[in-house]
Amino acid sequence: MSGALGSIPLLAQGGEGFVRNRESGSGASCVSDDGVCPAWIVDHFDRYMEPLGRHVLLTVVALAIGFSISFTLALLAHRRRWLIAPVVQLTGILYTIPSLALFFLLLPITGRGFLTAEIALVSYTLLIIFRNVVTGLDGVPSDVVDAARGMGLNDRQVLWRVEIPLALPEIAAGLRIAATTTVGLASLAFFAGAGGLGDPIYADLNFKSNVLVAGGLCVLLAIALDLLVLAVQRLLTPWTRAVPA
Amino acid sequence: MSTPLAILGIFGDAIDFIFNAREARTGGAEVGGLGEFASLTGKHLLVTVAAVGLASLVALPLGLYLGHKRRGGFLAVSVSNVGRAVPSLVLIALFIAFLGVGFANVALALALLAIPPILTNAYVGVTQVDRDVIDAAVGQGLTDGQVMRQIELPLALPLIFGGLRTSVVNVIATATIAPIAGVVTLGDPIISQSVYGDAGKLAAAIVVALLAVVAEVGLGAAQRAVTPAPLRGTPGATRRGRFFVKTAGKGLSTS
């Protein structure tokens, strides 16, 4: 047996800090019945803050790196069309590999922790963002580009002053899908030893209060990021707001 | 290790684990080997088929009907947005905490995950059918039902298949965590690692990844096969991108 075999650390045991305190005064019977206990939730809400912070960090870093890579690739592919097919195929394969499987495939190479989780999370954002940026740039009316050229703008100016601004709604839509998807996948990052809200969820799956709070925070985070990107997009594209639905 | 796979290190050991059974780390029973992986893959596919089948029974008729009536676009889009906001682990954990473990509950939770892409794609597939085509069909005396079956359904098939493909791949991925709810799937060696060891964990990860890629490629081929020849000209347009872009671009910006 090779020595490398022993180097994969054990599966995340998840949240030693999440052992339930069954003698927590009022509502103790509710807690031991695995119920939904408002008093327990209020008393123990602060223990979810660290996993929530980790979750936000995992998501935001993955989105930032994923956006930088896919946006750059999309700009390259916008001028060199032959690039689109191979990029979509490659990122499509990455997108298809289940996240849990990818975490464990990466463990022997990158070890447990933040890096492994980030590689997986970033790889899932690529297809989504790349596709939407390319679609957005393709959707810019050619008349508008011609007019811009006619006014003397060079390629670079056309791209940054005309094409990208007009593609912003589509780009933002891709970013929003990537954001909600990444929040969901980050809930599995604890399997890679990277923490996040999956940690408390997995630590006590039968306790309704626990699942409700940690799961609820996941959903709220997804919605909050979604609305945040939407708000930024509305700010950056004032002309889209006046259009009647 | 005597096999040539040894040069691959832990990955070689994992591949060896897929093909040859060995004694469990806890002693006693044999684990690994093609027989066990075939059985785990079978169980994995069983829960996947049950979930996607259940989801299709609900989402396909609803999506086709709403698309036919050109109503409920908001519903179709909202369902897909809400569906994305609820992480799969959270959904399964909620099912465990509130309904308990077991095959039926897991299949139901996975079916909920599978509904949004199927519903949205069926809806979009039908609404994007050219109005003129439907007017022509009605003018020739086709009834409502005939328009749905003979015109809208065939023209929407590529997108319907795209939705099914997205759902199947999602459910295959998510079924990996089903063992936490007491349902044995290919995720079992990953989650009960004390029995299977590191090689078993990695072996299961490899098999799950392959299964997802095979499903994606296989259903992609099926999707092309059901696409009427004249519509095949634009690769990409009929693919999954439609689900992403359409649902997001159109739906989200108006919400």
PDB file of N, CA and C in Angstrom, chain A residues 104-154:
ATOM      1  N   PHE A 104     -13.585  15.338  -3.891  1.00  0.00           N
ATOM      2  CA  PHE A 104     -12.808  14.164  -3.504  1.00  0.00           C
ATOM      3  C   PHE A 104     -11.749  13.805  -4.541  1.00  0.00           C
ATOM      4  N   LEU A 105     -12.004  14.183  -5.810  1.00  0.00           N
ATOM      5  CA  LEU A 105     -10.972  13.973  -6.830  1.00  0.00           C
ATOM      6  C   LEU A 105      -9.793  14.910  -6.593  1.00  0.00           C
ATOM      7  N   LEU A 106     -10.079  16.099  -6.041  1.00  0.00           N
ATOM      8  CA  LEU A 106      -9.019  17.087  -5.822  1.00  0.00           C
ATOM      9  C   LEU A 106      -8.252  16.849  -4.522  1.00  0.00           C
ATOM     10  N   LEU A 107      -8.875  16.180  -3.570  1.00  0.00           N
ATOM     11  CA  LEU A 107      -8.251  16.006  -2.253  1.00  0.00           C
ATOM     12  C   LEU A 107      -6.820  15.456  -2.298  1.00  0.00           C
ATOM     13  N   PRO A 108      -6.570  14.394  -3.112  1.00  0.00           N
ATOM     14  CA  PRO A 108      -5.193  13.870  -3.107  1.00  0.00           C
ATOM     15  C   PRO A 108      -4.194  14.868  -3.698  1.00  0.00           C
ATOM     16  N   ILE A 109      -4.669  15.818  -4.510  1.00  0.00           N
ATOM     17  CA  ILE A 109      -3.762  16.759  -5.175  1.00  0.00           C
ATOM     18  C   ILE A 109      -3.589  18.030  -4.353  1.00  0.00           C
ATOM     19  N   THR A 110      -4.696  18.618  -3.927  1.00  0.00           N
ATOM     20  CA  THR A 110      -4.593  19.912  -3.254  1.00  0.00           C
ATOM     21  C   THR A 110      -4.857  19.841  -1.753  1.00  0.00           C
ATOM     22  N   GLY A 111      -5.241  18.661  -1.262  1.00  0.00           N
ATOM     23  CA  GLY A 111      -5.455  18.533   0.172  1.00  0.00           C
ATOM     24  C   GLY A 111      -6.778  19.127   0.621  1.00  0.00           C
ATOM     25  N   ARG A 112      -7.043  18.981   1.914  1.00  0.00           N
ATOM     26  CA  ARG A 112      -8.284  19.511   2.432  1.00  0.00           C
ATOM     27  C   ARG A 112      -8.188  21.015   2.649  1.00  0.00           C
ATOM     28  N   GLY A 113      -9.314  21.673   2.469  1.00  0.00           N
ATOM     29  CA  GLY A 113      -9.345  23.074   2.846  1.00  0.00           C
ATOM     30  C   GLY A 113      -9.880  24.004   1.777  1.00  0.00           C
ATOM     31  N   PHE A 114      -9.618  25.284   2.011  1.00  0.00           N
ATOM     32  CA  PHE A 114     -10.188  26.368   1.212  1.00  0.00           C
ATOM     33  C   PHE A 114      -9.847  26.234  -0.270  1.00  0.00           C
ATOM     34  N   LEU A 115      -8.561  25.926  -0.562  1.00  0.00           N
ATOM     35  CA  LEU A 115      -8.105  25.879  -1.954  1.00  0.00           C
ATOM     36  C   LEU A 115      -8.893  24.857  -2.761  1.00  0.00           C
ATOM     37  N   THR A 116      -9.037  23.653  -2.221  1.00  0.00           N
ATOM     38  CA  THR A 116      -9.773  22.591  -2.916  1.00  0.00           C
ATOM     39  C   THR A 116     -11.209  23.022  -3.196  1.00  0.00           C
ATOM     40  N   ALA A 117     -11.843  23.589  -2.182  1.00  0.00           N
ATOM     41  CA  ALA A 117     -13.225  24.027  -2.356  1.00  0.00           C
ATOM     42  C   ALA A 117     -13.308  25.106  -3.431  1.00  0.00           C
ATOM     43  N   GLU A 118     -12.358  26.055  -3.399  1.00  0.00           N
ATOM     44  CA  GLU A 118     -12.398  27.161  -4.363  1.00  0.00           C
ATOM     45  C   GLU A 118     -12.198  26.683  -5.799  1.00  0.00           C
ATOM     46  N   ILE A 119     -11.271  25.739  -6.000  1.00  0.00           N
ATOM     47  CA  ILE A 119     -11.050  25.234  -7.359  1.00  0.00           C
ATOM     48  C   ILE A 119     -12.350  24.669  -7.915  1.00  0.00           C
ATOM     49  N   ALA A 120     -13.039  23.886  -7.090  1.00  0.00           N
ATOM     50  CA  ALA A 120     -14.296  23.292  -7.538  1.00  0.00           C
ATOM     51  C   ALA A 120     -15.352  24.373  -7.776  1.00  0.00           C
ATOM     52  N   LEU A 121     -15.497  25.286  -6.819  1.00  0.00           N
ATOM     53  CA  LEU A 121     -16.545  26.303  -6.943  1.00  0.00           C
ATOM     54  C   LEU A 121     -16.302  27.204  -8.154  1.00  0.00           C
ATOM     55  N   VAL A 122     -15.039  27.605  -8.358  1.00  0.00           N
ATOM     56  CA  VAL A 122     -14.721  28.455  -9.516  1.00  0.00           C
ATOM     57  C   VAL A 122     -15.065  27.722 -10.808  1.00  0.00           C
ATOM     58  N   SER A 123     -14.742  26.417 -10.854  1.00  0.00           N
ATOM     59  CA  SER A 123     -14.925  25.697 -12.110  1.00  0.00           C
ATOM     60  C   SER A 123     -16.405  25.620 -12.506  1.00  0.00           C
ATOM     61  N   TYR A 124     -17.301  25.709 -11.512  1.00  0.00           N
ATOM     62  CA  TYR A 124     -18.722  25.669 -11.869  1.00  0.00           C
ATOM     63  C   TYR A 124     -19.253  27.004 -12.369  1.00  0.00           C
ATOM     64  N   THR A 125     -18.571  28.103 -12.050  1.00  0.00           N
ATOM     65  CA  THR A 125     -19.073  29.396 -12.500  1.00  0.00           C
ATOM     66  C   THR A 125     -18.697  29.669 -13.953  1.00  0.00           C
ATOM     67  N   LEU A 126     -17.654  28.987 -14.447  1.00  0.00           N
ATOM     68  CA  LEU A 126     -17.076  29.350 -15.751  1.00  0.00           C
ATOM     69  C   LEU A 126     -18.084  29.266 -16.900  1.00  0.00           C
ATOM     70  N   LEU A 127     -18.743  28.092 -17.005  1.00  0.00           N
ATOM     71  CA  LEU A 127     -19.662  27.892 -18.131  1.00  0.00           C
ATOM     72  C   LEU A 127     -20.777  28.941 -18.101  1.00  0.00           C
ATOM     73  N   ILE A 128     -21.349  29.131 -16.899  1.00  0.00           N
ATOM     74  CA  ILE A 128     -22.503  30.018 -16.762  1.00  0.00           C
ATOM     75  C   ILE A 128     -22.135  31.442 -17.190  1.00  0.00           C
ATOM     76  N   ILE A 129     -21.052  31.967 -16.628  1.00  0.00           N
ATOM     77  CA  ILE A 129     -20.709  33.360 -16.909  1.00  0.00           C
ATOM     78  C   ILE A 129     -20.212  33.526 -18.346  1.00  0.00           C
ATOM     79  N   PHE A 130     -19.360  32.600 -18.796  1.00  0.00           N
ATOM     80  CA  PHE A 130     -18.834  32.695 -20.166  1.00  0.00           C
ATOM     81  C   PHE A 130     -19.967  32.760 -21.184  1.00  0.00           C
ATOM     82  N   ARG A 131     -20.923  31.835 -21.041  1.00  0.00           N
ATOM     83  CA  ARG A 131     -22.048  31.772 -21.973  1.00  0.00           C
ATOM     84  C   ARG A 131     -22.811  33.077 -22.008  1.00  0.00           C
ATOM     85  N   ASN A 132     -23.102  33.618 -20.822  1.00  0.00           N
ATOM     86  CA  ASN A 132     -23.919  34.822 -20.799  1.00  0.00           C
ATOM     87  C   ASN A 132     -23.169  36.037 -21.327  1.00  0.00           C
ATOM     88  N   VAL A 133     -21.870  36.128 -21.071  1.00  0.00           N
ATOM     89  CA  VAL A 133     -21.115  37.263 -21.605  1.00  0.00           C
ATOM     90  C   VAL A 133     -21.088  37.180 -23.131  1.00  0.00           C
ATOM     91  N   VAL A 134     -20.806  35.993 -23.673  1.00  0.00           N
ATOM     92  CA  VAL A 134     -20.770  35.839 -25.130  1.00  0.00           C
ATOM     93  C   VAL A 134     -22.138  36.157 -25.737  1.00  0.00           C
ATOM     94  N   THR A 135     -23.202  35.617 -25.118  1.00  0.00           N
ATOM     95  CA  THR A 135     -24.544  35.883 -25.626  1.00  0.00           C
ATOM     96  C   THR A 135     -24.860  37.370 -25.566  1.00  0.00           C
ATOM     97  N   GLY A 136     -24.477  38.005 -24.470  1.00  0.00           N
ATOM     98  CA  GLY A 136     -24.728  39.427 -24.320  1.00  0.00           C
ATOM     99  C   GLY A 136     -24.021  40.244 -25.389  1.00  0.00           C
ATOM    100  N   LEU A 137     -22.741  39.946 -25.632  1.00  0.00           N
ATOM    101  CA  LEU A 137     -21.972  40.691 -26.630  1.00  0.00           C
ATOM    102  C   LEU A 137     -22.541  40.438 -28.027  1.00  0.00           C
ATOM    103  N   ASP A 138     -22.972  39.192 -28.276  1.00  0.00           N
ATOM    104  CA  ASP A 138     -23.549  38.869 -29.583  1.00  0.00           C
ATOM    105  C   ASP A 138     -24.868  39.589 -29.810  1.00  0.00           C
ATOM    106  N   GLY A 139     -25.550  39.910 -28.698  1.00  0.00           N
ATOM    107  CA  GLY A 139     -26.871  40.518 -28.818  1.00  0.00           C
ATOM    108  C   GLY A 139     -26.834  42.006 -29.125  1.00  0.00           C
ATOM    109  N   VAL A 140     -25.644  42.603 -29.105  1.00  0.00           N
ATOM    110  CA  VAL A 140     -25.553  44.036 -29.400  1.00  0.00           C
ATOM    111  C   VAL A 140     -25.861  44.241 -30.886  1.00  0.00           C
ATOM    112  N   PRO A 141     -26.850  45.115 -31.198  1.00  0.00           N
ATOM    113  CA  PRO A 141     -27.233  45.313 -32.606  1.00  0.00           C
ATOM    114  C   PRO A 141     -26.034  45.799 -33.423  1.00  0.00           C
ATOM    115  N   SER A 142     -25.857  45.229 -34.611  1.00  0.00           N
ATOM    116  CA  SER A 142     -24.689  45.605 -35.409  1.00  0.00           C
ATOM    117  C   SER A 142     -24.784  47.053 -35.883  1.00  0.00           C
ATOM    118  N   ASP A 143     -26.023  47.584 -36.010  1.00  0.00           N
ATOM    119  CA  ASP A 143     -26.188  48.991 -36.395  1.00  0.00           C
ATOM    120  C   ASP A 143     -25.505  49.908 -35.387  1.00  0.00           C
ATOM    121  N   VAL A 144     -25.669  49.543 -34.111  1.00  0.00           N
ATOM    122  CA  VAL A 144     -25.102  50.374 -33.040  1.00  0.00           C
ATOM    123  C   VAL A 144     -23.573  50.365 -33.137  1.00  0.00           C
ATOM    124  N   VAL A 145     -23.030  49.169 -33.384  1.00  0.00           N
ATOM    125  CA  VAL A 145     -21.576  49.063 -33.510  1.00  0.00           C
ATOM    126  C   VAL A 145     -21.095  49.851 -34.731  1.00  0.00           C
ATOM    127  N   ASP A 146     -21.834  49.742 -35.832  1.00  0.00           N
ATOM    128  CA  ASP A 146     -21.476  50.490 -37.041  1.00  0.00           C
ATOM    129  C   ASP A 146     -21.503  51.994 -36.773  1.00  0.00           C
ATOM    130  N   ALA A 147     -22.540  52.434 -36.073  1.00  0.00           N
ATOM    131  CA  ALA A 147     -22.666  53.859 -35.766  1.00  0.00           C
ATOM    132  C   ALA A 147     -21.480  54.331 -34.928  1.00  0.00           C
ATOM    133  N   ALA A 148     -21.107  53.489 -33.955  1.00  0.00           N
ATOM    134  CA  ALA A 148     -19.989  53.845 -33.087  1.00  0.00           C
ATOM    135  C   ALA A 148     -18.702  53.947 -33.907  1.00  0.00           C
ATOM    136  N   ARG A 149     -18.500  52.987 -34.819  1.00  0.00           N
ATOM    137  CA  ARG A 149     -17.313  53.034 -35.688  1.00  0.00           C
ATOM    138  C   ARG A 149     -17.356  54.301 -36.536  1.00  0.00           C
ATOM    139  N   GLY A 150     -18.568  54.599 -37.047  1.00  0.00           N
ATOM    140  CA  GLY A 150     -18.727  55.777 -37.903  1.00  0.00           C
ATOM    141  C   GLY A 150     -18.379  57.056 -37.169  1.00  0.00           C
ATOM    142  N   MET A 151     -18.593  57.038 -35.850  1.00  0.00           N
ATOM    143  CA  MET A 151     -18.254  58.222 -35.058  1.00  0.00           C
ATOM    144  C   MET A 151     -16.780  58.253 -34.698  1.00  0.00           C
ATOM    145  N   GLY A 152     -16.044  57.277 -35.199  1.00  0.00           N
ATOM    146  CA  GLY A 152     -14.595  57.291 -35.023  1.00  0.00           C
ATOM    147  C   GLY A 152     -14.058  56.531 -33.846  1.00  0.00           C
ATOM    148  N   LEU A 153     -14.889  55.696 -33.203  1.00  0.00           N
ATOM    149  CA  LEU A 153     -14.374  54.903 -32.085  1.00  0.00           C
ATOM    150  C   LEU A 153     -13.533  53.740 -32.617  1.00  0.00           C
ATOM    151  N   ASN A 154     -12.430  53.471 -31.941  1.00  0.00           N
ATOM    152  CA  ASN A 154     -11.637  52.310 -32.364  1.00  0.00           C
ATOM    153  C   ASN A 154     -12.173  51.047 -31.695  1.00  0.00           C
TER     154      ASN A 154
END
